[in-house]
Amino acid sequence: MVNHTLIIRALKPNDNPYLAKIIRSALEEFGANKPGTVYFDPTTDALFELFQTPGSAYFVAEEAGELLGGAGFFPTNGLPDGIAELVKMYLRPEARGLGLAKLLINKTEEMAKKMGYAGLYLESMPELANALTMYEKMGYHYLEGPMGNSGHTGCGLWMFKNI
């Protein structure tokens, strides 16, 4: 991958400010920092606390002590039994295009499956075209509408994958 110092690990409390910055910077970069997205979601500043929720997990990629990004899954309200939401998959610009997102998503899918989930749902937006292409290549397919009640009304694209 990037080099031999890359690790994928569980989220720690002191990761919160770094991840919030990565998420918001990425949304600003692609012009997707709009109301109804994680940009304005207060939980973006407290991801460690959010992912203490039973049925959830979040992983970060770190290289040489630097946080590169992360991804996780969450039992979003309103989703059918056995389905979780793939959430907060964001990387710093220099970490993109290297296969790191795929590693994080694979780790997330593996853990979700171990925890008994049969599928992952995600919400996105057209501004994140590269991510959408990657999700398609990884087996996610488009849905006609949202499955759960994430509260992220700024996301107008929805995808799903059986895991």
PDB file of C-alpha atoms in Angstrom:
ATOM      1  CA  MET A   1       0.000   0.000   0.000  1.00  0.00           C
ATOM      2  CA  VAL A   2       1.484   3.391   0.890  1.00  0.00           C
ATOM      3  CA  ASN A   3       4.488   1.909   2.709  1.00  0.00           C
ATOM      4  CA  HIS A   4       5.411  -0.520   5.466  1.00  0.00           C
ATOM      5  CA  THR A   5       4.380   1.850   8.269  1.00  0.00           C
ATOM      6  CA  LEU A   6       0.688   1.842   7.297  1.00  0.00           C
ATOM      7  CA  ILE A   7      -1.658   0.489   9.945  1.00  0.00           C
ATOM      8  CA  ILE A   8      -5.426   0.143  10.045  1.00  0.00           C
ATOM      9  CA  ARG A   9      -6.667   0.339  13.611  1.00  0.00           C
ATOM     10  CA  ALA A  10      -9.725   1.044  15.699  1.00  0.00           C
ATOM     11  CA  LEU A  11     -10.667   4.648  16.383  1.00  0.00           C
ATOM     12  CA  LYS A  12      -9.196   6.262  19.530  1.00  0.00           C
ATOM     13  CA  PRO A  13     -10.545   9.275  21.478  1.00  0.00           C
ATOM     14  CA  ASN A  14      -7.663  11.547  20.455  1.00  0.00           C
ATOM     15  CA  ASP A  15      -8.451  10.907  16.748  1.00  0.00           C
ATOM     16  CA  ASN A  16     -11.614  13.058  16.934  1.00  0.00           C
ATOM     17  CA  PRO A  17     -10.214  16.477  15.918  1.00  0.00           C
ATOM     18  CA  TYR A  18      -8.038  15.033  13.139  1.00  0.00           C
ATOM     19  CA  LEU A  19     -10.886  13.044  11.585  1.00  0.00           C
ATOM     20  CA  ALA A  20     -13.289  15.975  11.818  1.00  0.00           C
ATOM     21  CA  LYS A  21     -10.760  18.080   9.906  1.00  0.00           C
ATOM     22  CA  ILE A  22     -10.225  15.376   7.244  1.00  0.00           C
ATOM     23  CA  ILE A  23     -13.991  14.975   6.742  1.00  0.00           C
ATOM     24  CA  ARG A  24     -14.778  18.686   6.562  1.00  0.00           C
ATOM     25  CA  SER A  25     -11.753  19.482   4.374  1.00  0.00           C
ATOM     26  CA  ALA A  26     -12.752  16.777   1.880  1.00  0.00           C
ATOM     27  CA  LEU A  27     -16.314  18.065   1.695  1.00  0.00           C
ATOM     28  CA  GLU A  28     -15.029  21.628   1.168  1.00  0.00           C
ATOM     29  CA  GLU A  29     -12.628  20.411  -1.534  1.00  0.00           C
ATOM     30  CA  PHE A  30     -15.464  18.881  -3.562  1.00  0.00           C
ATOM     31  CA  GLY A  31     -18.018  21.608  -2.891  1.00  0.00           C
ATOM     32  CA  ALA A  32     -20.142  19.237  -0.827  1.00  0.00           C
ATOM     33  CA  ASN A  33     -20.029  21.205   2.438  1.00  0.00           C
ATOM     34  CA  LYS A  34     -23.742  21.867   2.501  1.00  0.00           C
ATOM     35  CA  PRO A  35     -26.530  21.641   5.067  1.00  0.00           C
ATOM     36  CA  GLY A  36     -27.908  18.164   5.647  1.00  0.00           C
ATOM     37  CA  THR A  37     -24.465  16.514   5.405  1.00  0.00           C
ATOM     38  CA  VAL A  38     -21.903  15.320   7.949  1.00  0.00           C
ATOM     39  CA  TYR A  39     -20.193  18.693   7.480  1.00  0.00           C
ATOM     40  CA  PHE A  40     -22.749  20.239   9.845  1.00  0.00           C
ATOM     41  CA  ASP A  41     -23.436  17.103  11.912  1.00  0.00           C
ATOM     42  CA  PRO A  42     -22.221  17.647  15.516  1.00  0.00           C
ATOM     43  CA  THR A  43     -21.279  13.959  15.797  1.00  0.00           C
ATOM     44  CA  THR A  44     -18.465  14.636  13.287  1.00  0.00           C
ATOM     45  CA  ASP A  45     -16.573  16.245  16.182  1.00  0.00           C
ATOM     46  CA  ALA A  46     -17.181  13.266  18.499  1.00  0.00           C
ATOM     47  CA  LEU A  47     -16.724  10.173  16.364  1.00  0.00           C
ATOM     48  CA  PHE A  48     -15.090   8.126  19.104  1.00  0.00           C
ATOM     49  CA  GLU A  49     -18.102   8.697  21.340  1.00  0.00           C
ATOM     50  CA  LEU A  50     -20.538   7.991  18.477  1.00  0.00           C
ATOM     51  CA  PHE A  51     -18.860   4.688  17.670  1.00  0.00           C
ATOM     52  CA  GLN A  52     -19.301   3.409  21.215  1.00  0.00           C
ATOM     53  CA  THR A  53     -22.856   2.622  20.053  1.00  0.00           C
ATOM     54  CA  PRO A  54     -23.444  -1.152  20.057  1.00  0.00           C
ATOM     55  CA  GLY A  55     -23.424  -2.582  16.543  1.00  0.00           C
ATOM     56  CA  SER A  56     -20.992   0.030  15.210  1.00  0.00           C
ATOM     57  CA  ALA A  57     -17.262   0.167  14.442  1.00  0.00           C
ATOM     58  CA  TYR A  58     -14.857   2.668  12.927  1.00  0.00           C
ATOM     59  CA  PHE A  59     -11.347   2.177  11.579  1.00  0.00           C
ATOM     60  CA  VAL A  60      -8.622   4.668  10.783  1.00  0.00           C
ATOM     61  CA  ALA A  61      -5.608   4.438   8.508  1.00  0.00           C
ATOM     62  CA  GLU A  62      -2.426   5.776  10.017  1.00  0.00           C
ATOM     63  CA  GLU A  63       1.028   6.046   8.517  1.00  0.00           C
ATOM     64  CA  ALA A  64       4.117   7.152  10.442  1.00  0.00           C
ATOM     65  CA  GLY A  65       1.865   8.596  13.157  1.00  0.00           C
ATOM     66  CA  GLU A  66      -0.238  10.613  10.678  1.00  0.00           C
ATOM     67  CA  LEU A  67      -3.964   9.974  10.334  1.00  0.00           C
ATOM     68  CA  LEU A  68      -4.870   9.506   6.648  1.00  0.00           C
ATOM     69  CA  GLY A  69      -8.611   8.904   7.001  1.00  0.00           C
ATOM     70  CA  GLY A  70     -11.159   6.366   8.075  1.00  0.00           C
ATOM     71  CA  ALA A  71     -14.386   4.460   7.507  1.00  0.00           C
ATOM     72  CA  GLY A  72     -16.947   2.707   9.640  1.00  0.00           C
ATOM     73  CA  PHE A  73     -20.441   1.300   9.918  1.00  0.00           C
ATOM     74  CA  PHE A  74     -23.343   2.278  12.113  1.00  0.00           C
ATOM     75  CA  PRO A  75     -26.797   0.850  12.966  1.00  0.00           C
ATOM     76  CA  THR A  76     -28.645   3.860  11.557  1.00  0.00           C
ATOM     77  CA  ASN A  77     -32.243   4.351  12.699  1.00  0.00           C
ATOM     78  CA  GLY A  78     -34.841   2.979  10.327  1.00  0.00           C
ATOM     79  CA  LEU A  79     -32.624   0.462   8.536  1.00  0.00           C
ATOM     80  CA  PRO A  80     -33.971  -3.079   8.142  1.00  0.00           C
ATOM     81  CA  ASP A  81     -32.666  -5.750  10.517  1.00  0.00           C
ATOM     82  CA  GLY A  82     -29.274  -7.026   9.457  1.00  0.00           C
ATOM     83  CA  ILE A  83     -28.329  -3.828   7.595  1.00  0.00           C
ATOM     84  CA  ALA A  84     -25.864  -1.171   8.787  1.00  0.00           C
ATOM     85  CA  GLU A  85     -24.774   2.057   7.153  1.00  0.00           C
ATOM     86  CA  LEU A  86     -21.251   2.489   5.762  1.00  0.00           C
ATOM     87  CA  VAL A  87     -20.355   5.905   7.147  1.00  0.00           C
ATOM     88  CA  LYS A  88     -17.748   8.639   7.186  1.00  0.00           C
ATOM     89  CA  MET A  89     -15.427   7.176   4.539  1.00  0.00           C
ATOM     90  CA  TYR A  90     -13.008  10.049   3.964  1.00  0.00           C
ATOM     91  CA  LEU A  91      -9.301  10.338   3.147  1.00  0.00           C
ATOM     92  CA  ARG A  92      -6.771  13.129   2.991  1.00  0.00           C
ATOM     93  CA  PRO A  93      -5.949  14.118  -0.628  1.00  0.00           C
ATOM     94  CA  GLU A  94      -2.473  12.562  -0.575  1.00  0.00           C
ATOM     95  CA  ALA A  95      -3.952   9.225   0.555  1.00  0.00           C
ATOM     96  CA  ARG A  96      -6.381   8.918  -2.364  1.00  0.00           C
ATOM     97  CA  GLY A  97      -5.848   6.772  -5.443  1.00  0.00           C
ATOM     98  CA  LEU A  98      -3.562   4.336  -3.625  1.00  0.00           C
ATOM     99  CA  GLY A  99      -6.065   1.631  -2.713  1.00  0.00           C
ATOM    100  CA  LEU A 100      -6.427   2.803   0.885  1.00  0.00           C
ATOM    101  CA  ALA A 101     -10.179   3.424   0.645  1.00  0.00           C
ATOM    102  CA  LYS A 102     -10.639  -0.114  -0.617  1.00  0.00           C
ATOM    103  CA  LEU A 103      -8.611  -1.470   2.331  1.00  0.00           C
ATOM    104  CA  LEU A 104     -10.729   0.506   4.801  1.00  0.00           C
ATOM    105  CA  ILE A 105     -14.000  -0.572   3.208  1.00  0.00           C
ATOM    106  CA  ASN A 106     -12.901  -4.219   3.100  1.00  0.00           C
ATOM    107  CA  LYS A 107     -12.007  -4.044   6.811  1.00  0.00           C
ATOM    108  CA  THR A 108     -15.361  -2.393   7.540  1.00  0.00           C
ATOM    109  CA  GLU A 109     -17.277  -5.017   5.547  1.00  0.00           C
ATOM    110  CA  GLU A 110     -15.398  -7.870   7.249  1.00  0.00           C
ATOM    111  CA  MET A 111     -16.171  -6.539  10.729  1.00  0.00           C
ATOM    112  CA  ALA A 112     -19.809  -5.813   9.869  1.00  0.00           C
ATOM    113  CA  LYS A 113     -20.202  -9.378   8.623  1.00  0.00           C
ATOM    114  CA  LYS A 114     -18.557 -10.751  11.807  1.00  0.00           C
ATOM    115  CA  MET A 115     -21.043  -8.712  13.841  1.00  0.00           C
ATOM    116  CA  GLY A 116     -23.939 -10.345  11.989  1.00  0.00           C
ATOM    117  CA  TYR A 117     -24.812  -7.793   9.331  1.00  0.00           C
ATOM    118  CA  ALA A 118     -25.874  -9.078   5.911  1.00  0.00           C
ATOM    119  CA  GLY A 119     -25.574  -5.805   4.007  1.00  0.00           C
ATOM    120  CA  LEU A 120     -24.253  -2.265   4.039  1.00  0.00           C
ATOM    121  CA  TYR A 121     -26.111   0.812   2.899  1.00  0.00           C
ATOM    122  CA  LEU A 122     -24.510   4.171   2.149  1.00  0.00           C
ATOM    123  CA  GLU A 123     -25.512   7.718   1.323  1.00  0.00           C
ATOM    124  CA  SER A 124     -23.511  10.028  -0.902  1.00  0.00           C
ATOM    125  CA  MET A 125     -23.796  12.900  -3.370  1.00  0.00           C
ATOM    126  CA  PRO A 126     -22.820  13.578  -6.994  1.00  0.00           C
ATOM    127  CA  GLU A 127     -19.946  15.851  -5.935  1.00  0.00           C
ATOM    128  CA  LEU A 128     -18.103  12.771  -4.646  1.00  0.00           C
ATOM    129  CA  ALA A 129     -17.888  11.144  -8.101  1.00  0.00           C
ATOM    130  CA  ASN A 130     -14.602   9.288  -7.500  1.00  0.00           C
ATOM    131  CA  ALA A 131     -15.978   7.676  -4.363  1.00  0.00           C
ATOM    132  CA  LEU A 132     -19.152   6.667  -6.197  1.00  0.00           C
ATOM    133  CA  THR A 133     -17.096   4.974  -8.921  1.00  0.00           C
ATOM    134  CA  MET A 134     -15.106   3.093  -6.283  1.00  0.00           C
ATOM    135  CA  TYR A 135     -18.271   1.957  -4.488  1.00  0.00           C
ATOM    136  CA  GLU A 136     -19.666   0.648  -7.793  1.00  0.00           C
ATOM    137  CA  LYS A 137     -16.439  -1.283  -8.480  1.00  0.00           C
ATOM    138  CA  MET A 138     -16.701  -2.790  -4.988  1.00  0.00           C
ATOM    139  CA  GLY A 139     -20.197  -4.139  -5.661  1.00  0.00           C
ATOM    140  CA  TYR A 140     -22.474  -1.401  -4.332  1.00  0.00           C
ATOM    141  CA  HIS A 141     -25.524  -0.693  -6.473  1.00  0.00           C
ATOM    142  CA  TYR A 142     -27.750   2.370  -6.607  1.00  0.00           C
ATOM    143  CA  LEU A 143     -31.117   2.529  -4.868  1.00  0.00           C
ATOM    144  CA  GLU A 144     -34.073   4.704  -5.834  1.00  0.00           C
ATOM    145  CA  GLY A 145     -34.352   6.257  -2.383  1.00  0.00           C
ATOM    146  CA  PRO A 146     -33.018   6.208   1.174  1.00  0.00           C
ATOM    147  CA  MET A 147     -33.356   3.133   3.396  1.00  0.00           C
ATOM    148  CA  GLY A 148     -32.982   4.612   6.860  1.00  0.00           C
ATOM    149  CA  ASN A 149     -33.277   7.846   8.785  1.00  0.00           C
ATOM    150  CA  SER A 150     -29.715   9.190   8.903  1.00  0.00           C
ATOM    151  CA  GLY A 151     -30.862  12.808   8.978  1.00  0.00           C
ATOM    152  CA  HIS A 152     -28.427  13.632   6.153  1.00  0.00           C
ATOM    153  CA  THR A 153     -30.941  15.174   3.793  1.00  0.00           C
ATOM    154  CA  GLY A 154     -28.131  16.722   1.713  1.00  0.00           C
ATOM    155  CA  CYS A 155     -27.238  13.289   0.362  1.00  0.00           C
ATOM    156  CA  GLY A 156     -29.270  12.471  -2.740  1.00  0.00           C
ATOM    157  CA  LEU A 157     -27.642   9.186  -3.781  1.00  0.00           C
ATOM    158  CA  TRP A 158     -28.069   5.880  -2.001  1.00  0.00           C
ATOM    159  CA  MET A 159     -26.283   2.561  -2.527  1.00  0.00           C
ATOM    160  CA  PHE A 160     -26.376  -0.941  -1.090  1.00  0.00           C
ATOM    161  CA  LYS A 161     -24.283  -4.113  -1.034  1.00  0.00           C
ATOM    162  CA  ASN A 162     -24.909  -7.578   0.366  1.00  0.00           C
ATOM    163  CA  ILE A 163     -21.850  -8.631   2.340  1.00  0.00           C
TER     164      ILE A 163
END
